[in-house]
PDB file of C-alpha atoms in Angstrom:
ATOM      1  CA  UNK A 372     -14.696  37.642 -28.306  1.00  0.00           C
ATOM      2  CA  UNK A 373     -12.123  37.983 -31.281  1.00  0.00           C
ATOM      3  CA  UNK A 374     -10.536  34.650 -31.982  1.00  0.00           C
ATOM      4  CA  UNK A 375      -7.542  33.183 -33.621  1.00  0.00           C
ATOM      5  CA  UNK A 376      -6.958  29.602 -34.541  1.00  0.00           C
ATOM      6  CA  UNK A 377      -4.392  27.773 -36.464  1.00  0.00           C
ATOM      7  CA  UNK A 378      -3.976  24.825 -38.360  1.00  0.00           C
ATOM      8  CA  UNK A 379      -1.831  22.162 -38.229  1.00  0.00           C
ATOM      9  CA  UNK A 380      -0.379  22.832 -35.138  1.00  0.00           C
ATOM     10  CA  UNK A 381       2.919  21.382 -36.673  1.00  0.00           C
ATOM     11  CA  UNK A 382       3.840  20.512 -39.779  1.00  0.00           C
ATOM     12  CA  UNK A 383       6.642  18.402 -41.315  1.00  0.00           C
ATOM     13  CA  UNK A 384       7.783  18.744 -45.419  1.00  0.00           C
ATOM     14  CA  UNK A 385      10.155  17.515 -47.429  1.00  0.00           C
ATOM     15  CA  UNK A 386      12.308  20.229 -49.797  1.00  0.00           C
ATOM     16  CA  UNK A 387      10.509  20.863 -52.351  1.00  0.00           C
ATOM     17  CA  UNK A 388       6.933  20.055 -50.983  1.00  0.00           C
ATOM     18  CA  UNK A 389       4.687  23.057 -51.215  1.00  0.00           C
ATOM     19  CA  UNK A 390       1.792  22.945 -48.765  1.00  0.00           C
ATOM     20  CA  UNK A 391      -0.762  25.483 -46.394  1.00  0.00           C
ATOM     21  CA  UNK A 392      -0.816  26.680 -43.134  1.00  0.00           C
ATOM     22  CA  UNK A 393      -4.489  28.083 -41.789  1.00  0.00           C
ATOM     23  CA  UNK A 394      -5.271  30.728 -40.045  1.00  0.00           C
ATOM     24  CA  UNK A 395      -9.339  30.673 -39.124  1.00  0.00           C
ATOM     25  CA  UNK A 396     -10.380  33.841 -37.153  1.00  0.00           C
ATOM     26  CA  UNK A 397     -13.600  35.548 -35.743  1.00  0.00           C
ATOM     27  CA  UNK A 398     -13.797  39.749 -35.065  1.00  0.00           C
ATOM     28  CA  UNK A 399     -16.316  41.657 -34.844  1.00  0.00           C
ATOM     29  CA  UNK A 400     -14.751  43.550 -38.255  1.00  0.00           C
ATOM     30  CA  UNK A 401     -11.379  43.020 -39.630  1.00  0.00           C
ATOM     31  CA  UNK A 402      -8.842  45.870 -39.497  1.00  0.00           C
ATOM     32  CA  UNK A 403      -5.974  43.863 -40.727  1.00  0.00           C
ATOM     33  CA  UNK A 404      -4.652  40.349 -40.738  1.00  0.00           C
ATOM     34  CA  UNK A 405      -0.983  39.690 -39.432  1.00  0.00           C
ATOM     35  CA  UNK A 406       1.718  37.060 -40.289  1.00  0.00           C
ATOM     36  CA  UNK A 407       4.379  36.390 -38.598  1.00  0.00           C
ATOM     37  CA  UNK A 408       7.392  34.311 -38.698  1.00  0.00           C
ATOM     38  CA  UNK A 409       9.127  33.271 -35.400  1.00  0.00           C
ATOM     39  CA  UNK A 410      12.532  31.683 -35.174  1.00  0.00           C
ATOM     40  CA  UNK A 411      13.196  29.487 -31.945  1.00  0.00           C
ATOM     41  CA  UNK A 412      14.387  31.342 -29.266  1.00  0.00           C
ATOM     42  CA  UNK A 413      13.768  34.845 -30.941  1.00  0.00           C
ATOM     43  CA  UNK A 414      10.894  37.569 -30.834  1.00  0.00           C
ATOM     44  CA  UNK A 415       8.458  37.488 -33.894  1.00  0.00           C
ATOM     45  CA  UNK A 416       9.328  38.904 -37.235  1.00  0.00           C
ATOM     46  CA  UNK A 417       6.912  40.637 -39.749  1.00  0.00           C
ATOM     47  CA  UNK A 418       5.792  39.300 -43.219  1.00  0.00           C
ATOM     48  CA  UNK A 419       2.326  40.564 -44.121  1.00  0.00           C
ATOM     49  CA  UNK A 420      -0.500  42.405 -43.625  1.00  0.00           C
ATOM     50  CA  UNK A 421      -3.838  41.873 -45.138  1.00  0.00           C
ATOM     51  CA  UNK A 422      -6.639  44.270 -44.961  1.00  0.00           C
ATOM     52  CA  UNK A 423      -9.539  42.776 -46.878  1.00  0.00           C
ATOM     53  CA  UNK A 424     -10.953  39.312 -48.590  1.00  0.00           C
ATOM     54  CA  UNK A 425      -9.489  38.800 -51.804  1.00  0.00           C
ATOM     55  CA  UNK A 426      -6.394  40.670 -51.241  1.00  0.00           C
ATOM     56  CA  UNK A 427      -3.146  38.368 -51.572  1.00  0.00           C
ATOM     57  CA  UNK A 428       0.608  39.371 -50.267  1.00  0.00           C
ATOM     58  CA  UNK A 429       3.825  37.501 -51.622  1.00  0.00           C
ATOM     59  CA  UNK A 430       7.448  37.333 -50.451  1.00  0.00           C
ATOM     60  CA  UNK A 431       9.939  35.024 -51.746  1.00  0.00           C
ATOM     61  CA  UNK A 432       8.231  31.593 -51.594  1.00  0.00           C
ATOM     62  CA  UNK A 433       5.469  32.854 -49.353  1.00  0.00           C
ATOM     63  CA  UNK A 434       2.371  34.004 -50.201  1.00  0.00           C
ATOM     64  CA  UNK A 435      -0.888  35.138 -47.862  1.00  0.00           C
ATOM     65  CA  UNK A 436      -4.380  34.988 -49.294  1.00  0.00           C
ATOM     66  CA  UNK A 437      -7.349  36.044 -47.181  1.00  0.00           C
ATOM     67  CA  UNK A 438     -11.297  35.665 -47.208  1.00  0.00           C
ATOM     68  CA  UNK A 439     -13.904  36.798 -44.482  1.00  0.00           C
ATOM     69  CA  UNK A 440     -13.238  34.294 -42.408  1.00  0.00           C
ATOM     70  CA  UNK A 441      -9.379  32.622 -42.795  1.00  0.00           C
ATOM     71  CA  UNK A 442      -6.468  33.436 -44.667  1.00  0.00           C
ATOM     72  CA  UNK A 443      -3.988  30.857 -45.491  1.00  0.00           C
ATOM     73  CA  UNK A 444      -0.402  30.729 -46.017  1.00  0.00           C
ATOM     74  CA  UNK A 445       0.883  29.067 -49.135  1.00  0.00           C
ATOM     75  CA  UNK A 446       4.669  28.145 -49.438  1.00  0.00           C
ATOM     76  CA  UNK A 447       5.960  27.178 -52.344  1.00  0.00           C
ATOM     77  CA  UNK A 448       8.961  24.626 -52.903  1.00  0.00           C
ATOM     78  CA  UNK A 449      10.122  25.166 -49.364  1.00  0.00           C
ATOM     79  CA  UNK A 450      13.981  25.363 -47.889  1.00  0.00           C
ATOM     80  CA  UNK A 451      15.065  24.261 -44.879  1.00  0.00           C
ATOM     81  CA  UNK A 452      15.609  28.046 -44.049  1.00  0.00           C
ATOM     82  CA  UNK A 453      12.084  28.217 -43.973  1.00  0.00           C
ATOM     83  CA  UNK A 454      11.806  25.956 -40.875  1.00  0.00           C
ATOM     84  CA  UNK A 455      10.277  28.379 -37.928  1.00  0.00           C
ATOM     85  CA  UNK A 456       6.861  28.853 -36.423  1.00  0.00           C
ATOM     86  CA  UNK A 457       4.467  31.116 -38.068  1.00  0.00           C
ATOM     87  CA  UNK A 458       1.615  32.891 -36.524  1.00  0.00           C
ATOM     88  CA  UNK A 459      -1.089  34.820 -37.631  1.00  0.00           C
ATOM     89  CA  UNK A 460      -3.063  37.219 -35.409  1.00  0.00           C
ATOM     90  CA  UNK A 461      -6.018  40.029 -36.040  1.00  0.00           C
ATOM     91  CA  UNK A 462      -6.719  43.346 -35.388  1.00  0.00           C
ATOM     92  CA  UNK A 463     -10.535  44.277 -34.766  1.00  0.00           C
ATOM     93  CA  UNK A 464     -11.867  47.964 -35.807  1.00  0.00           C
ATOM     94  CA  UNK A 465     -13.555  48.668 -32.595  1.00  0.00           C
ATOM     95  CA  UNK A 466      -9.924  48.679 -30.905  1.00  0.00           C
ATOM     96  CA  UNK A 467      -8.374  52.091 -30.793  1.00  0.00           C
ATOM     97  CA  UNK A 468      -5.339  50.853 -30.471  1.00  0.00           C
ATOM     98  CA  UNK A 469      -2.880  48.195 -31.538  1.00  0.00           C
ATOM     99  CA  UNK A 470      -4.246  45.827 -29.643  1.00  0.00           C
ATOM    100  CA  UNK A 471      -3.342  41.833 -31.990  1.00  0.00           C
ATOM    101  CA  UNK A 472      -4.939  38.736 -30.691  1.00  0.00           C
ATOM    102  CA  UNK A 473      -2.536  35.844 -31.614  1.00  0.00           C
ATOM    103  CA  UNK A 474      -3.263  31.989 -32.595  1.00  0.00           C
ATOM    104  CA  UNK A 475      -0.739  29.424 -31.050  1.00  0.00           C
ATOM    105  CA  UNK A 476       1.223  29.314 -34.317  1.00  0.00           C
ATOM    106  CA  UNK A 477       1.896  26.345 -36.970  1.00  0.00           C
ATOM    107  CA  UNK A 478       5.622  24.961 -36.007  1.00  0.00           C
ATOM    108  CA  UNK A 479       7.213  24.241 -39.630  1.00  0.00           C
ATOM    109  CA  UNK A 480      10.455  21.712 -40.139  1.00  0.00           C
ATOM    110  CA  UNK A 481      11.522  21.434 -43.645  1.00  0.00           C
ATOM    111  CA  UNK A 482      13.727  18.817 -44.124  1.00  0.00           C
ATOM    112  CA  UNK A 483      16.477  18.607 -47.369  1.00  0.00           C
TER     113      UNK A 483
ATOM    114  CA  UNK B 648      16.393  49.513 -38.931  1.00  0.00           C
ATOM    115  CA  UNK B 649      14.029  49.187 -35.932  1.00  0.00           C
ATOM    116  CA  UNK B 650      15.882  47.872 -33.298  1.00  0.00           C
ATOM    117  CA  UNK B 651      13.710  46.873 -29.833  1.00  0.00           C
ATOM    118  CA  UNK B 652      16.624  45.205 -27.138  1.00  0.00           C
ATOM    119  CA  UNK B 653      15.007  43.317 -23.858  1.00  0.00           C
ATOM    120  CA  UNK B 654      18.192  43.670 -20.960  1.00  0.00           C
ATOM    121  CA  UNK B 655      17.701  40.160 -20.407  1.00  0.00           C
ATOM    122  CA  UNK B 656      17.719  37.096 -22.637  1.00  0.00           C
ATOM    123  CA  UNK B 657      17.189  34.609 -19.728  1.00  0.00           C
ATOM    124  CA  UNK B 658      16.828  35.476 -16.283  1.00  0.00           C
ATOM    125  CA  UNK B 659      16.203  32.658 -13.244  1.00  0.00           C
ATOM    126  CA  UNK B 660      14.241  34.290 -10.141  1.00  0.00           C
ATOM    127  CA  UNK B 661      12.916  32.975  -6.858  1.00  0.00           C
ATOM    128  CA  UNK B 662       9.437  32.827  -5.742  1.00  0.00           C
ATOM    129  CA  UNK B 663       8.566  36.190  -4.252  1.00  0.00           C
ATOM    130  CA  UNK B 664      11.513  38.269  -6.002  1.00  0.00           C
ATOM    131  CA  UNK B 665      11.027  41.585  -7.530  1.00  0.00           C
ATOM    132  CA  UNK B 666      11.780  40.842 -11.285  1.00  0.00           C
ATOM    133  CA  UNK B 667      12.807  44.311 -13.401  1.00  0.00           C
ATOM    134  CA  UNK B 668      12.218  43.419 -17.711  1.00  0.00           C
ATOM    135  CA  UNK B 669      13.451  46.508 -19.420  1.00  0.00           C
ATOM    136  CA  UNK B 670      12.727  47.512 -22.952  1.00  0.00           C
ATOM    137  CA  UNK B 671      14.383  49.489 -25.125  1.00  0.00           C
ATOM    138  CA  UNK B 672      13.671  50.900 -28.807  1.00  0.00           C
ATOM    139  CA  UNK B 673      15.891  53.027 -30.911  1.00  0.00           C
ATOM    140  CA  UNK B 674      13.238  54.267 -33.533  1.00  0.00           C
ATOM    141  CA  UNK B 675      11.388  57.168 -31.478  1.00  0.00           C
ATOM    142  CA  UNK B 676       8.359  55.000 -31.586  1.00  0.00           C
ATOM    143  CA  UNK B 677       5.180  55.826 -29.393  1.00  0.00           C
ATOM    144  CA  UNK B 678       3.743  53.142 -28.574  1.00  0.00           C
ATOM    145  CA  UNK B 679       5.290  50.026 -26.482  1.00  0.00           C
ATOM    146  CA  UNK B 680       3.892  46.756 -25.443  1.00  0.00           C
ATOM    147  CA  UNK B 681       4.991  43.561 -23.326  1.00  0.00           C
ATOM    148  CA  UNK B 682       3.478  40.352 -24.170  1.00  0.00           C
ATOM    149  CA  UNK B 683       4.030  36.986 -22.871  1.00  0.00           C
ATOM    150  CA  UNK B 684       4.128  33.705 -24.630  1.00  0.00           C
ATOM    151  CA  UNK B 685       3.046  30.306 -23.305  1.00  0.00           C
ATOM    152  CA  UNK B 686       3.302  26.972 -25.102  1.00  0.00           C
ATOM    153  CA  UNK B 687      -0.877  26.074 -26.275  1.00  0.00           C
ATOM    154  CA  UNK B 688      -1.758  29.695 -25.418  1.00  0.00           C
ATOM    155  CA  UNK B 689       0.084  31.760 -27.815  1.00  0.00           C
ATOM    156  CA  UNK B 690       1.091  36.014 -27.210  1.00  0.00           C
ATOM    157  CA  UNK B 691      -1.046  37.410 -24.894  1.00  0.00           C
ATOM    158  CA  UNK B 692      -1.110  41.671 -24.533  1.00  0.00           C
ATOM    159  CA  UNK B 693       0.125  41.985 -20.079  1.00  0.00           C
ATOM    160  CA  UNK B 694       0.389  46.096 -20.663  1.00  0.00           C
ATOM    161  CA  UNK B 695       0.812  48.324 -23.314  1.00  0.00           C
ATOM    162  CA  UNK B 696       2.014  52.067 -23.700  1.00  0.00           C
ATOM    163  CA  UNK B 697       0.927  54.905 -25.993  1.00  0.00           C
ATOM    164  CA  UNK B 698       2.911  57.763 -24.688  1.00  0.00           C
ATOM    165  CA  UNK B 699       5.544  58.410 -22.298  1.00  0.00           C
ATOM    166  CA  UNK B 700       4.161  57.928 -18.286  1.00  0.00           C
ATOM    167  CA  UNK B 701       0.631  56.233 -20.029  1.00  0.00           C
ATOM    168  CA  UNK B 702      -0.585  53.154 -19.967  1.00  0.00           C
ATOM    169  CA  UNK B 703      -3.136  50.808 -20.136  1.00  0.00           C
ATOM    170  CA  UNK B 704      -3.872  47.061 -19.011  1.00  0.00           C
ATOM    171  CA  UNK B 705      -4.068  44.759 -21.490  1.00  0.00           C
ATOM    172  CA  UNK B 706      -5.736  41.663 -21.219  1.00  0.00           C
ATOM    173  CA  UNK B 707      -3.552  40.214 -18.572  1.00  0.00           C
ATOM    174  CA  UNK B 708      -2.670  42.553 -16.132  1.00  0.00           C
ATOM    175  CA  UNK B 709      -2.754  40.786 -13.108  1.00  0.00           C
ATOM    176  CA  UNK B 710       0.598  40.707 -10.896  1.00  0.00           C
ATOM    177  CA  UNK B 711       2.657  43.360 -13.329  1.00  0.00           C
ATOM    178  CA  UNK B 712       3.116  46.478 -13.834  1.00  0.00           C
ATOM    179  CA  UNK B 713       5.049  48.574 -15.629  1.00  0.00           C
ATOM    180  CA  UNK B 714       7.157  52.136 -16.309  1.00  0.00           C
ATOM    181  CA  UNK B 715       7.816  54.212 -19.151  1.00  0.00           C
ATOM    182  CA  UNK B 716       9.777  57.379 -18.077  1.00  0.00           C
ATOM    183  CA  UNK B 717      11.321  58.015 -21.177  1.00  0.00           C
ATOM    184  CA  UNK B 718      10.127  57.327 -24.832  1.00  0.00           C
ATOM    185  CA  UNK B 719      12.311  54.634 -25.690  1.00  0.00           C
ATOM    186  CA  UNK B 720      12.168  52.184 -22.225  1.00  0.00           C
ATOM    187  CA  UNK B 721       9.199  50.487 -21.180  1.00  0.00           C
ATOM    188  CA  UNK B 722       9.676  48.496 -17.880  1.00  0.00           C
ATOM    189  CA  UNK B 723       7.844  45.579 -16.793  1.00  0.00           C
ATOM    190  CA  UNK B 724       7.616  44.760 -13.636  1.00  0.00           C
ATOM    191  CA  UNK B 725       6.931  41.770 -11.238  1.00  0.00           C
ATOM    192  CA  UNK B 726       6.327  42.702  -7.786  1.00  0.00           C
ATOM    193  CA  UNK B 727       6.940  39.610  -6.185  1.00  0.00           C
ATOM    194  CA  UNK B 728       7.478  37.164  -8.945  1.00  0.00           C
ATOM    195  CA  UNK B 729       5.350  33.608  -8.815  1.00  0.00           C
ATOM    196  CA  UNK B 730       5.942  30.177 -11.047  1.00  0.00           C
ATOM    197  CA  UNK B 731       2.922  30.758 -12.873  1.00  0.00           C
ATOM    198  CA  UNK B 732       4.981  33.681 -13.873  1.00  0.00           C
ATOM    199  CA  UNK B 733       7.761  31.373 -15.811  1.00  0.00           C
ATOM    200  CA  UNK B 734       7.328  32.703 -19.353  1.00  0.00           C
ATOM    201  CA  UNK B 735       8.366  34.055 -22.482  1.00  0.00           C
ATOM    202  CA  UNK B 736       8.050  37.586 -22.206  1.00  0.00           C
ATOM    203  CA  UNK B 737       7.902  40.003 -25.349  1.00  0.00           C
ATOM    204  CA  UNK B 738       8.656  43.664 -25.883  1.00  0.00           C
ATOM    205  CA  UNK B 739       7.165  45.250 -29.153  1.00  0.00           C
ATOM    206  CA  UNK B 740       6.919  48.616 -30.396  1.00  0.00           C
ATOM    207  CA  UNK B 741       5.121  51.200 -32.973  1.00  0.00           C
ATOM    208  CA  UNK B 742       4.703  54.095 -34.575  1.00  0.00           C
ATOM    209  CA  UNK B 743       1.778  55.385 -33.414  1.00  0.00           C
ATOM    210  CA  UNK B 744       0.490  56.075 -37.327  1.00  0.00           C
ATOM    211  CA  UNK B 745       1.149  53.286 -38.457  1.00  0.00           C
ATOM    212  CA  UNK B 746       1.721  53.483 -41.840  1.00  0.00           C
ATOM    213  CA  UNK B 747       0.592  50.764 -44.011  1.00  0.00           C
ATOM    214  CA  UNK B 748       1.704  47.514 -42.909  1.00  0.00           C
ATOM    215  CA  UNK B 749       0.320  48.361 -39.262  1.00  0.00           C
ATOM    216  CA  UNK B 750       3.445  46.208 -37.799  1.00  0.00           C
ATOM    217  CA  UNK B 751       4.772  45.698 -34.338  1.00  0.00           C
ATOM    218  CA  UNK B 752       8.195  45.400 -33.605  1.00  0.00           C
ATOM    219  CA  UNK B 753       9.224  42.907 -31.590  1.00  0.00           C
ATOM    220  CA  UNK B 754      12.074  42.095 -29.632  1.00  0.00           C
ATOM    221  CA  UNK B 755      14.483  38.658 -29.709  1.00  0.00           C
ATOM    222  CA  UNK B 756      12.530  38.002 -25.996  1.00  0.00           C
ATOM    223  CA  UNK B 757      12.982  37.686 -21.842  1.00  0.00           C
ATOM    224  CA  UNK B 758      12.778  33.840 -20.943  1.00  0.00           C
ATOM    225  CA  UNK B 759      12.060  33.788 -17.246  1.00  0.00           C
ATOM    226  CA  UNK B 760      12.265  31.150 -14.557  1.00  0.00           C
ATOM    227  CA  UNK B 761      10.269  31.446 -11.300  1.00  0.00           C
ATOM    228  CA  UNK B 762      11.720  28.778  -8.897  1.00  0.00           C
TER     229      UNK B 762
END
């Protein structure tokens, strides 16, 4: 069964304080690697996608890095504005269809 | 840009109601989907849609279905709506080639309450 599980569950910086967020995952083979950035009380918003170990996506002060088994997501000298929850999900080959399995999310507060 | 609008940003129901969750998407994309999202259990896939009058259970199904009678609506629908139904529910949609980034669009969310 395709499994996705992030780490910390929350997480609390300071401006400034660069840090990672995890994203561990099992599939029986890796189409693509998703993350998204959810604001409270709104739907999920796109950042990256990540087909293949080694490959590395950057956006602003975000960047996603992926292996065969995790991918993490580095932020660099984080804003308040970046405070929202962040989730990563996968897509499996054998799936003919869009069909994401999400983790539970990391909740980030970054405080000025 | 993509636009996906859920009718409803928060909707309170009684136990046993019929609950209507419409979906609509302005990008003439083909496929549709309507997750929910629990605290400790993250999205989970209720039904999805890759063509107008298709679909196809996702992985849970159970006490929903839904409509798609025109491209750009997808309906879900709770026959007689139960607490273990109180949720955030999710409309996304897709091209159905993809493109590169292989993104769903998602919606700003239905928060229901099953009393």
């Amino acid at each position: 069964e395709d499994q996705v599980t992030q780490s910390p569950e929350a997480l609390r910086l300071q401006e400034g304080e660069s840090s990672s967020l995890n994203c561990s995952y099992t599939v029986s083979g890796l189409r693509g690697l998703f993350w998204y950035r959810q604001d409270p009380g709104k739907g999920p918003e796109f950042l990256f996608t990540l087909y293949s170990a080694g490959e590395e996506k950057e956006k602003e002060r975000l960047k996603a890095t992926l292996t065969k088994k995790e991918s993490f997501l580095h932020i660099t000298a984080p804003k308040p504005e970046d405070s929202a929850t962040y989730l990563c999900a996968v897509q499996a080959v054998n799936t003919g269809f869009q069909k994401l399995v999400f983790g539970t999310g990391t909740r980030l507060l970054v405080s000025p | 840009d993509v636009k996906v609008t859920q009718s409803s940003r928060y909707l309170v129901k009684r136990t046993g109601e019929k609950v209507f969750l419409e979906c609509v998407q302005d990008m003439d994309h083909e496929n549709m989907f309507w997750y929910r999202q629990d605290p400790g259990l993250g999205l989970r896939l209720i039904y999805f849609s890759y063509d107008v009058k298709m679909k196809e259970k996702g992985d849970i199904p159970e006490g929903y279905s839904v409509s798609r009678e025109k491209k750009e609506r997808f309906s879900l629908i709770l026959e007689s709506a139960s607490t273990n139904q109180t949720s955030m529910y999710l409309c996304a949609s897709s091209p159905r080639w993809t493109g590169p980034t292989g993104e769903l669009f998602f919606g700003e969310g239905s928060r229901l309450t099953v009393l």
